[in-house]
Coordinates of C-alpha atoms in Angstrom, one line a residue:
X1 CA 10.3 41.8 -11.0
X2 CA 11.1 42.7 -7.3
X3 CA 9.4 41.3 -4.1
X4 CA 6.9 44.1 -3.9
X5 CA 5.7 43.4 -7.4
X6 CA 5.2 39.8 -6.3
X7 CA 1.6 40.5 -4.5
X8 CA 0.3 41.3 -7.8
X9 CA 2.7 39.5 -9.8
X10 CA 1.5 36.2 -9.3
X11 CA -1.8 36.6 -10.6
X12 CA -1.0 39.0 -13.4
X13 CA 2.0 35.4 -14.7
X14 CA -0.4 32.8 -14.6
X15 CA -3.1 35.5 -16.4
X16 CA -0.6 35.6 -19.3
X17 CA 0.6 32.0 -18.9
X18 CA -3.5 31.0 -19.3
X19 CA -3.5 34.0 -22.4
X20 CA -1.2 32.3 -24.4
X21 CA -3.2 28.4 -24.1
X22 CA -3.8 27.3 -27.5
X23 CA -7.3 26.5 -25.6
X24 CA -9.4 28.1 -22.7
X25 CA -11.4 26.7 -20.2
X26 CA -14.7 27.4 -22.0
X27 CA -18.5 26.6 -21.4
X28 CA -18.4 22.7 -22.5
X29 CA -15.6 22.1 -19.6
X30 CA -17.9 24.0 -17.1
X31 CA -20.7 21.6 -18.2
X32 CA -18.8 18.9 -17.5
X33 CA -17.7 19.8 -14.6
X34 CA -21.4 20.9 -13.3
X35 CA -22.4 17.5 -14.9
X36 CA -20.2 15.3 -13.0
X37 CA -21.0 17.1 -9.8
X38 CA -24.0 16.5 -10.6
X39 CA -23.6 13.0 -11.4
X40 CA -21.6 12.1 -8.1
X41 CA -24.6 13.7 -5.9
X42 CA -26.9 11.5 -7.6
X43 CA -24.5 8.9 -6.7
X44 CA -24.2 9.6 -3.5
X45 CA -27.8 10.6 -2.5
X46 CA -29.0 7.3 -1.7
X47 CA -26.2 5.7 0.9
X48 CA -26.2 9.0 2.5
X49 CA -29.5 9.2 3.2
X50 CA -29.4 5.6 4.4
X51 CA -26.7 6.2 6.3
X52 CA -28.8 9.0 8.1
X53 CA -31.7 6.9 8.4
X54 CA -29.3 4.4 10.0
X55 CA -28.0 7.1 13.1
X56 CA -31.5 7.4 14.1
X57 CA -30.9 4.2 15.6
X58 CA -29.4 3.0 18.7
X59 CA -26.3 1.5 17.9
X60 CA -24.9 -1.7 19.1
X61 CA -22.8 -0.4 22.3
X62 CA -20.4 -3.7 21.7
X63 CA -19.5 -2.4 18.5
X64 CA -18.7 2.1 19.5
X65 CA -15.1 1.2 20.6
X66 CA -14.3 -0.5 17.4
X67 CA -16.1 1.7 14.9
X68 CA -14.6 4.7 16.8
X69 CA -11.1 2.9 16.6
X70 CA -11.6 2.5 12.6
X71 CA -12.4 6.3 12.1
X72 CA -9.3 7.3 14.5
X73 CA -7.0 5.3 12.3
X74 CA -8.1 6.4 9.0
X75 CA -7.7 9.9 10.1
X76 CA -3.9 9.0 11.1
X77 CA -3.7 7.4 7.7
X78 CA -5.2 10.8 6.2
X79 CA -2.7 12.7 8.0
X80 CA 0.3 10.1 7.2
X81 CA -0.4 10.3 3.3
X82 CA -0.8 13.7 3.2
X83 CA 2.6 13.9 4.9
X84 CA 4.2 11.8 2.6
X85 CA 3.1 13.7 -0.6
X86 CA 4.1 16.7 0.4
X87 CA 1.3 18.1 1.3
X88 CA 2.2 21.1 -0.3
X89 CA 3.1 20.6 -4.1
X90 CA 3.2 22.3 -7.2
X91 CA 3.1 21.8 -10.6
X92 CA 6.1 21.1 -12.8
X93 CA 6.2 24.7 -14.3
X94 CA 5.5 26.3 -11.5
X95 CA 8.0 24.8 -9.5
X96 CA 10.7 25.4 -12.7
X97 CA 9.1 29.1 -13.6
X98 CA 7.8 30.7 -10.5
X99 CA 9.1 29.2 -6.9
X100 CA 12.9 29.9 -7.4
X101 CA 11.7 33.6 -8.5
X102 CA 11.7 36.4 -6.2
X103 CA 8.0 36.5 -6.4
X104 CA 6.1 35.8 -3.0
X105 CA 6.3 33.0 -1.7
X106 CA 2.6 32.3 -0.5
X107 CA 1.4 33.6 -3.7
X108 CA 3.1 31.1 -5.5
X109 CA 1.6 28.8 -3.2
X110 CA -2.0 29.9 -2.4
X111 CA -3.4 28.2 -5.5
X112 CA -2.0 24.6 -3.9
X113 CA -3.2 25.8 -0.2
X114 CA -6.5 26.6 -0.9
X115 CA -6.7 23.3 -2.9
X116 CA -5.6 21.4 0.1
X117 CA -8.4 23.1 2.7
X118 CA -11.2 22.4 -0.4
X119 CA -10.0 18.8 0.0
X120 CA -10.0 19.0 3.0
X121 CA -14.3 19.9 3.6
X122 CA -15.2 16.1 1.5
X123 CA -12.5 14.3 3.7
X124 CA -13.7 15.7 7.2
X125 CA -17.9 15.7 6.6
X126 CA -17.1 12.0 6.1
X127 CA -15.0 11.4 9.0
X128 CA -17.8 13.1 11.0
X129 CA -20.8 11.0 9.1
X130 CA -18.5 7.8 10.1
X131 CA -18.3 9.2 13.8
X132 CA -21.6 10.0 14.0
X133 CA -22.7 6.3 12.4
X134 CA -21.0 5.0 15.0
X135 CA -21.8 6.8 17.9
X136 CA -25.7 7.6 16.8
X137 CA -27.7 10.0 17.4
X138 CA -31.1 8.8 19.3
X139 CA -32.2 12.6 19.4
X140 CA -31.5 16.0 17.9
X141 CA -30.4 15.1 14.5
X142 CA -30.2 17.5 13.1
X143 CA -28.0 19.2 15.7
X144 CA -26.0 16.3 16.5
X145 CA -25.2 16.2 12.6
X146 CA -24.5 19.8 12.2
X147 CA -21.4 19.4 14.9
X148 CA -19.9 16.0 13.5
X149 CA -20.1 17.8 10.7
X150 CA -18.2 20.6 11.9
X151 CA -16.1 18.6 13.8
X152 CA -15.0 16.4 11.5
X153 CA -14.1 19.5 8.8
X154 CA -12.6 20.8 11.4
X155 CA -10.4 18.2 12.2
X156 CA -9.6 17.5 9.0
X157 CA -8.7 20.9 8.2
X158 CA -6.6 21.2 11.6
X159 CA -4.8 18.0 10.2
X160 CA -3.5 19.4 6.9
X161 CA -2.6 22.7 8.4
X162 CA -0.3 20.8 10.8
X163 CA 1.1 18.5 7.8
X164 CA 1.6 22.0 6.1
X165 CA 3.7 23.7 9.1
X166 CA 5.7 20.3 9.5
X167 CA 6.8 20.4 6.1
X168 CA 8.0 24.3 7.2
X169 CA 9.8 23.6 10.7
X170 CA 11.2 20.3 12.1
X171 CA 9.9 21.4 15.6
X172 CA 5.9 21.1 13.9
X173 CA 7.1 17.5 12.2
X174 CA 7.8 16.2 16.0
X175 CA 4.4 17.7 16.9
X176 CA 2.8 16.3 14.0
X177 CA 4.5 12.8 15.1
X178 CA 3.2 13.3 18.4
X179 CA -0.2 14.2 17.4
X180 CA 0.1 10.8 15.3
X181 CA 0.9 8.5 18.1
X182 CA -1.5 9.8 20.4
X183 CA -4.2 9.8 17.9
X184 CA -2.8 5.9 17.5
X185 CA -2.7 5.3 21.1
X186 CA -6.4 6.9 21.4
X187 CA -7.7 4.3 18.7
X188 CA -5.7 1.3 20.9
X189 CA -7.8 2.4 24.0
X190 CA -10.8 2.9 21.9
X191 CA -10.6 -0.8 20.7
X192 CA -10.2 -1.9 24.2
X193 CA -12.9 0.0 25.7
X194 CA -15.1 -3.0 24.6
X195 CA -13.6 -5.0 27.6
X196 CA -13.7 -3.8 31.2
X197 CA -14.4 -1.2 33.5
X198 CA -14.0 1.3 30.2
X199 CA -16.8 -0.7 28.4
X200 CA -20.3 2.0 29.4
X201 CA -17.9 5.0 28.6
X202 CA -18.6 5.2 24.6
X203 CA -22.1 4.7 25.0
X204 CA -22.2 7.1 27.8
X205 CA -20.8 9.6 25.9
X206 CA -23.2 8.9 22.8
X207 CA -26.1 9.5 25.0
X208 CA -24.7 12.6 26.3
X209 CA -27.0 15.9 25.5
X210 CA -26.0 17.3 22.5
X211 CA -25.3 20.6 23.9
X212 CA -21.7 19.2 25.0
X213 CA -21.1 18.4 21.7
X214 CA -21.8 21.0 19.9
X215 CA -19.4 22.9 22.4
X216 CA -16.8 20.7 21.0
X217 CA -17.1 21.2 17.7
X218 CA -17.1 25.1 18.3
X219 CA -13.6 24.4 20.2
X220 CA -12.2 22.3 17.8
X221 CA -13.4 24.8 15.2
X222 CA -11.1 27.6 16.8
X223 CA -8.4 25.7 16.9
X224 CA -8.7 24.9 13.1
X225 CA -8.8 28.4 11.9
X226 CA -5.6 29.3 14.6
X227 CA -3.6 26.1 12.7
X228 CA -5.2 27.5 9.2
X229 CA -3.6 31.0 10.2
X230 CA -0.1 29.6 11.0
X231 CA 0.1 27.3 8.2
X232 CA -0.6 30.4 5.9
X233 CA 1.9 32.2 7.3
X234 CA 4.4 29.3 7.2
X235 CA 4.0 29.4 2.9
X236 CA 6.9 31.6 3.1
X237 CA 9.0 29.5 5.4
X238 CA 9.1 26.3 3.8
X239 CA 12.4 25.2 2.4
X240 CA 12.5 25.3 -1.5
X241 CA 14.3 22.2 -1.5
X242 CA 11.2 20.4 0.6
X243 CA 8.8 22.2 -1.9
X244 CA 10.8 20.8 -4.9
X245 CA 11.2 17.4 -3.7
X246 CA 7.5 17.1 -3.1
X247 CA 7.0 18.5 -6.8
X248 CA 8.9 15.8 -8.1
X249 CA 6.9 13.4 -6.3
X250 CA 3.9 14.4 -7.3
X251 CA 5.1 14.7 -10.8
X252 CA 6.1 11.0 -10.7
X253 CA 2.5 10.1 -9.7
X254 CA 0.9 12.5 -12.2
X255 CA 2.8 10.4 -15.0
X256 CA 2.4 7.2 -13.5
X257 CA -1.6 7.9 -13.3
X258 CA -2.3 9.7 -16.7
X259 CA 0.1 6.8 -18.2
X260 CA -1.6 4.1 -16.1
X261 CA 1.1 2.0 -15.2
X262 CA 0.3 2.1 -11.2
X263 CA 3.3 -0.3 -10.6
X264 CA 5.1 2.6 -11.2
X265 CA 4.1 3.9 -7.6
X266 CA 5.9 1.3 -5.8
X267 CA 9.5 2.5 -7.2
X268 CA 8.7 6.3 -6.9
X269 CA 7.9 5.6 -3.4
X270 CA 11.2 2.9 -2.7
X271 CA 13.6 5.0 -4.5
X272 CA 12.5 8.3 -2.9
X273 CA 13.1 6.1 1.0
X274 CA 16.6 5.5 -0.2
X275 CA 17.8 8.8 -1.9
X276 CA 20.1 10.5 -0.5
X277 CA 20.8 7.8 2.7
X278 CA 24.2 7.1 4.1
X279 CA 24.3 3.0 4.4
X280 CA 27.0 1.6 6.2
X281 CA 28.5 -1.5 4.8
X282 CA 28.2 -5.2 6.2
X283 CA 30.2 -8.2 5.1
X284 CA 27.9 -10.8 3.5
X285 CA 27.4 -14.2 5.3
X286 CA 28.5 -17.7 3.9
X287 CA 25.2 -18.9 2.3
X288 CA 24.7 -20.9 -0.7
X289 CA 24.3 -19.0 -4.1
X290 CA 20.5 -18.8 -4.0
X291 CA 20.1 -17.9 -0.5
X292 CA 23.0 -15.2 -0.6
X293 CA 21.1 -13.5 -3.2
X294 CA 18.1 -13.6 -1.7
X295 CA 19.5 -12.1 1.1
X296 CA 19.1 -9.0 -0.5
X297 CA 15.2 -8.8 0.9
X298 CA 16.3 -9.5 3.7
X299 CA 19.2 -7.2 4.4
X300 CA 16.6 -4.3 2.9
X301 CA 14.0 -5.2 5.6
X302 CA 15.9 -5.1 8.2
X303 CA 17.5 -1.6 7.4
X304 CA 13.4 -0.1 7.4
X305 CA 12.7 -1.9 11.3
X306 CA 9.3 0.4 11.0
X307 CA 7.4 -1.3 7.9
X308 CA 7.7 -4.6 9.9
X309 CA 6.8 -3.1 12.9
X310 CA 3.9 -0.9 11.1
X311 CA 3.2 -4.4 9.5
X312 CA 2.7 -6.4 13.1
X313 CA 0.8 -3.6 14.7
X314 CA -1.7 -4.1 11.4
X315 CA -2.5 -7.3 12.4
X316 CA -4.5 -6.4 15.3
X317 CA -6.7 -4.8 12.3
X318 CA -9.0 -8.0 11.1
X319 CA -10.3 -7.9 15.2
X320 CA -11.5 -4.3 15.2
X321 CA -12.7 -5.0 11.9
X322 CA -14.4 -8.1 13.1
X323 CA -15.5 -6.3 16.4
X324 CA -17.5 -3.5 14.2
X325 CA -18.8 -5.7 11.8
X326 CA -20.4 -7.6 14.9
X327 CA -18.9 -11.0 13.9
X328 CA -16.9 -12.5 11.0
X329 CA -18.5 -11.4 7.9
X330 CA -17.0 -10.9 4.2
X331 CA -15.3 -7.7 5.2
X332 CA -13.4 -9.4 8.2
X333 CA -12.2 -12.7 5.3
X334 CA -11.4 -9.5 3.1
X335 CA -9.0 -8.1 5.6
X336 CA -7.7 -11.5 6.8
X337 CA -6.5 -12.3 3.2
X338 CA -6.0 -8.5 2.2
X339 CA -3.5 -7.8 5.3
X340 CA -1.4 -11.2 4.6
X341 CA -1.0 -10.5 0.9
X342 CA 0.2 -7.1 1.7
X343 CA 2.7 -8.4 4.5
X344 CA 4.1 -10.5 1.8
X345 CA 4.5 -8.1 -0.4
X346 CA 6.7 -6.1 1.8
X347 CA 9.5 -8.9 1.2
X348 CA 9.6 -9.3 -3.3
X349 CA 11.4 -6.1 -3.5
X350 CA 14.7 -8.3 -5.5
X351 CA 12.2 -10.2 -7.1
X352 CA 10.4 -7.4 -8.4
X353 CA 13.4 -5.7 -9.6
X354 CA 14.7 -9.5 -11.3
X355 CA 11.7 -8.8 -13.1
X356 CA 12.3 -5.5 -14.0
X357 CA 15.7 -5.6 -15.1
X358 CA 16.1 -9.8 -16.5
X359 CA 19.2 -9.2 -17.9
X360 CA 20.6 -8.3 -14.5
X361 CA 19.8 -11.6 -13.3
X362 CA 20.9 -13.7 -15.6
X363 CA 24.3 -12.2 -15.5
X364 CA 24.3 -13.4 -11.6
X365 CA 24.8 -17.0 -12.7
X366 CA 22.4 -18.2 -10.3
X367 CA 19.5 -21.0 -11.7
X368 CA 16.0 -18.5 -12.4
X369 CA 14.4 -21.6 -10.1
X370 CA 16.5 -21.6 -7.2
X371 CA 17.2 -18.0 -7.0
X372 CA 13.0 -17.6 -6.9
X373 CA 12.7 -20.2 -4.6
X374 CA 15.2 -18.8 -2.2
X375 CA 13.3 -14.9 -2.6
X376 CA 10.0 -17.1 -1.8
X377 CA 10.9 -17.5 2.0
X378 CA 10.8 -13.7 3.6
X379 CA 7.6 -13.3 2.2
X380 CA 6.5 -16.8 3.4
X381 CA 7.6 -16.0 6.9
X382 CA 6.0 -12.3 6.8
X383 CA 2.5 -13.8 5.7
X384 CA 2.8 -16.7 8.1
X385 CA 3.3 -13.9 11.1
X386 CA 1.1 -11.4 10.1
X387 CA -1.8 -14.1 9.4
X388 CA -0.8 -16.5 12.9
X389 CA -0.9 -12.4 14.7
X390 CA -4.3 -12.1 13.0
X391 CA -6.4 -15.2 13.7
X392 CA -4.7 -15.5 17.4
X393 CA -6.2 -11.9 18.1
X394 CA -9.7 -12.9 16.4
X395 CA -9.6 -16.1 18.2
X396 CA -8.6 -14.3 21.6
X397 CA -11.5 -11.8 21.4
X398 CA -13.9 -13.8 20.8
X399 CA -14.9 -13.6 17.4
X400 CA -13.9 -17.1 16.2
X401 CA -14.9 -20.7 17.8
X402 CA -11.8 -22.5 19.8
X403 CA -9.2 -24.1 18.0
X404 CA -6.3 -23.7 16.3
X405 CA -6.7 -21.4 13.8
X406 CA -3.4 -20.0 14.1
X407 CA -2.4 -22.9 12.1
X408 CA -3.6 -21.3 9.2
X409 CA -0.8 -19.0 9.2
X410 CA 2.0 -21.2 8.8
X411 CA -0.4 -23.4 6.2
X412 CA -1.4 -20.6 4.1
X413 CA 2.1 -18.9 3.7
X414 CA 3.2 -20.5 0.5
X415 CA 0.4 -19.7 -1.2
X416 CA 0.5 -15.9 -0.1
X417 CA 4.1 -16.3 -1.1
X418 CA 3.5 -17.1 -4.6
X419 CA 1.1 -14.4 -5.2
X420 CA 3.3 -11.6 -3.1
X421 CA 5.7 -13.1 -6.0
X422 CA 3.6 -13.4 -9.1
X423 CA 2.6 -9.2 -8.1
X424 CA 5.9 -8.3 -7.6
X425 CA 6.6 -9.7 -10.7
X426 CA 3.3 -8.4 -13.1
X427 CA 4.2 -6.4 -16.4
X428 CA 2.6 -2.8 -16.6
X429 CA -0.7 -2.1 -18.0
X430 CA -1.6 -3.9 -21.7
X431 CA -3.6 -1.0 -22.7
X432 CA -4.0 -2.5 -26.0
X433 CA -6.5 -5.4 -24.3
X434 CA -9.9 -5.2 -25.6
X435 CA -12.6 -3.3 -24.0
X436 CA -15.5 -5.1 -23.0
X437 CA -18.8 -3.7 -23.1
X438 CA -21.0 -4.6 -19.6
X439 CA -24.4 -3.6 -18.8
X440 CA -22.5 -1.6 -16.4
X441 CA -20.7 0.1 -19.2
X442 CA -17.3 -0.8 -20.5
X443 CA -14.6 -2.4 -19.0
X444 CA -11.1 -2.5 -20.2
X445 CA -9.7 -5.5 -19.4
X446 CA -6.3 -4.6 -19.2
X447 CA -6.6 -2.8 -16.1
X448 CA -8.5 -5.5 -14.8
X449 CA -5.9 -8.3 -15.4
X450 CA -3.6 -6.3 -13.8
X451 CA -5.2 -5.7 -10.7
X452 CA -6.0 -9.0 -9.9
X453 CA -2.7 -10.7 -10.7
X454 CA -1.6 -12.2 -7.4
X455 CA -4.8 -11.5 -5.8
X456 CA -6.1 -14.2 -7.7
X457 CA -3.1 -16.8 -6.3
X458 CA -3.9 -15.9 -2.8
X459 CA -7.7 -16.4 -3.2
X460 CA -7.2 -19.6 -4.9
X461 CA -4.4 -20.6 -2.6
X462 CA -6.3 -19.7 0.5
X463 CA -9.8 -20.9 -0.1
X464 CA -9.7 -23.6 2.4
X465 CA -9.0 -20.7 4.9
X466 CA -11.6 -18.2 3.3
X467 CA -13.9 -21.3 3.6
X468 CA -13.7 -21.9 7.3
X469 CA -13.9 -18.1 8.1
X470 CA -17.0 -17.9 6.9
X471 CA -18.5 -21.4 8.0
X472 CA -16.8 -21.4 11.5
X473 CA -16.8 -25.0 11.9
X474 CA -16.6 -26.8 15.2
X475 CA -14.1 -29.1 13.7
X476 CA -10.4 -27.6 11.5
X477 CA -8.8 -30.7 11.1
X478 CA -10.2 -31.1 7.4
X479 CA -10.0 -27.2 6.5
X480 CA -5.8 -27.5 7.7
X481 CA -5.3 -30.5 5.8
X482 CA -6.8 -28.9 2.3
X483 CA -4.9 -25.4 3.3
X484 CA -1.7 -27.6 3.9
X485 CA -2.3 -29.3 0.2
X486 CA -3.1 -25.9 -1.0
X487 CA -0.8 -23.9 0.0
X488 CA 1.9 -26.6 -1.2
X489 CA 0.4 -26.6 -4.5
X490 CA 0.3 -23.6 -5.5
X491 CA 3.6 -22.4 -4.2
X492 CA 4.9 -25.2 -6.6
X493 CA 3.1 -24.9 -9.6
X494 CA 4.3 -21.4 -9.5
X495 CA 7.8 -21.8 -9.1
X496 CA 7.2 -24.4 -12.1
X497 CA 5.9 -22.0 -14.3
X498 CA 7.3 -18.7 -13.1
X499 CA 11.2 -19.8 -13.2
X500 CA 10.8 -20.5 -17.4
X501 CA 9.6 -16.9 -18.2
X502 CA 11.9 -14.0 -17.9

């Protein structure tokens, strides 16, 4: 089969790859696939319509820069993600059978490219729906939701087209990375336009006509279909090697979801960071047996400077949050203790591999105790940053009374330790748990364990804090002293516990 076969070549191989199926797609898996459509617009009907109802409204101008902020970021998380999966995959057969063939190129790839743009339509109407929630729309609805709509999609489907030509050409990866850090710096300024000069410029701009608007979204429209036309002609210039690598990833994460053993993530994702990388060597310092192991975290943080830096920069999250919630509500606590947990996590990497591989560290010759103790402080000191960085910035703008609630940080940092610890350390899924029937349906309760091991050690550790968030006493002196105890006490009944199992 030459390149001038491959035009119809492609089609005609997966035709007799699907003739030879032991089983077709027949009319009982279009039903279900109608019927779960089906089922997720009856879902979804009501908190969309709500949410419509809602734009009519005049938003709270004090709360535009923030929301605005929020929508901004989670686009440059899209984009991010879709960067770091590929964006442009295939299967495993595909990739074995048809890629290395002399077959076309986009061909081969269409079926994944015109997955990626239908994924694209559900991703960008809601980053328009959140745009538009945020800015309202006191007239014109229907107009003013017809281009969020369309600039949203449009956006969205600009975003992947660029994630598609980086993964073809290094020059559009440093566009991309531009496009990311202005889109970042643009959600900064956002979040600041609260304060200031800038402060009437969002709601300005919300109670512009909607003829300007509409304009836009016709623009940004344009510019979609141009990045849609060069990423389709950049299928045929993208590296096989990029194409396979990104395969394998999404192999990985095909197994580790059908098998349900998320934990399985974290190493696809750590080992694919490390493949392949040139590490210079660095003589180990004098510290005690414990410590000098644990220095293992510690060395392997300070090799990836961007995930702490990526870390500190998310701590200015819980304002913003806080800032369009209009005040400390259960979604600001749930980010306090959310970020913190996460920022610990980014230091059990030895632990979680102890756990992983227990042999290994029992042949180190260093006491299962002291060697978890010792791990216990990188993600004490991360948590006790990220959460001092967190309640400093909601105390500066605002949103919490005076005091010192950036003693919290340092208070509640054992306590985040032990459950950045006791998740590092979780088995895979027990599928073989019981399923418990709910009015709600059934729940397996395997799954459910697993998700909220650790979790539950920071929520128990950090109630005292969770506590004072949401009462915002006048008064912290009692709240630091049972967050001190706390935090003490669970850190140590952990270490108790943890150091006699494997």
């Amino acid at each position: 089969m030459n390149g001038g076969q491959g035009m119809s070549g492609v089609p005609a191989i997966r035709a007799s790859i699907r003739s030879r199926r032991r089983t077709s797609t027949g009319w009982l898996d279009r039903y279900a696939a109608l019927f779960g459509l089906a089922m997720a617009a009856a879902v979804l009907a009501h908190p969309v319509s709500s949410a419509l109802a809602a734009m009519v409204r005049q938003p709270d101008p004090s709360r535009m820069g923030a929301g605005v902020a929020l929508v901004a970021l989670a686009y440059t998380g899209l984009l991010a993600v879709a960067r770091v999966v590929g964006p442009v995959a295939l299967t495993g057969p595909d990739a074995a059978w048809l890629l290395l063939s002399p077959l076309d190129r986009r061909e081969v790839l269409g079926r994944t490219a015109r997955l990626l743009l239908l994924v694209s339509v559900p991703v960008g109407a809601a980053l328009g729906m959140g745009l538009l929630a945020v800015l309202g729309a006191p007239d014109q609805l229907a107009v003013r939701l017809a281009a969020a709509m369309v600039l949203g999609v449009s956006a969205a489907a600009g975003g992947m087209a660029l994630t598609v030509l980086s993964q073809s050409s290094q020059t559009w990866n440093s566009w991309l990375n531009v496009a990311l850090v202005a889109i970042t710096v643009l959600a900064a300024a956002a979040a600041l336009s609260a304060s200031g000069a800038a402060r009437r410029s969002l709601p300005t701009v919300a109670a512009a006509p909607a003829t300007p608007g509409a304009v836009l979204a016709g623009a940004a429209a344009v510019a979609a279909a141009l990045l849609l036309r060069l990423a389709w002609s950049s299928l045929a210039r993208i590296p096989a090697r990029s194409l396979l690598a990104a395969s394998t990833r999404a192999g990985h994460v095909a197994d580790a979801t059908v098998g349900m053993d998320p934990g399985a993530l974290t190493w696809i994702a750590e080992d694919n960071h490390w493949r392949g990388r040139a590490l210079r060597s660095r003589p180990w310092p004098p510290l005690p047996a414990p410590l000098a192991l644990a220095w293992q975290d510690w060395r392997r943080l300070g090799r990836r400077p961007g995930r702490p830096a990526a870390l500190l920069a998310a701590a200015a999250l819980p304002p913003v949050v806080a800032q369009a919630t209009g005040g400390i509500s259960a979604i600001t606590a749930g980010a306090v203790l959310a970020g913190a947990l996460a920022a610990s996590v980014a230091g059990t990497s030895g632990a979680r591999r102890d756990a992983d591989n227990p042999g290994l560290a029992r042949l180190l010759g260093v006491d299962a105790r002291a060697a978890l103790t010792a791990r216990a402080l990188l993600p004490a000191l991360l948590s006790a940053v990220w959460l001092t960085l967190a309640l400093t910035g909601l105390t500066l703008t605002g949103m919490l009374p005076g005091g010192p609630w950036w003693l919290f940080g340092p208070l509640a940092a054992p306590a985040l330790a032990a459950a950045g610890l006791r998740m590092a350390r979780r088995r895979p899924i027990d599928h073989a748990m019981p399923v418990i029937e709910t009015p709600a349906g059934a729940v397996p309760t395997g799954p459910v364990l697993w998700g909220v091991t650790g979790a539950d050690l920071a929520a128990l550790g950090c109630l005292p804090l969770a506590l004072a968030l949401t009462v915002g006493p006048a008064a912290l002196g009692g709240f630091l002293a049972a967050q001190a105890l706390a935090g003490a006490a669970v850190l140590c009944c952990y270490l108790l516990r943890a150091a006699k199992s494997p």
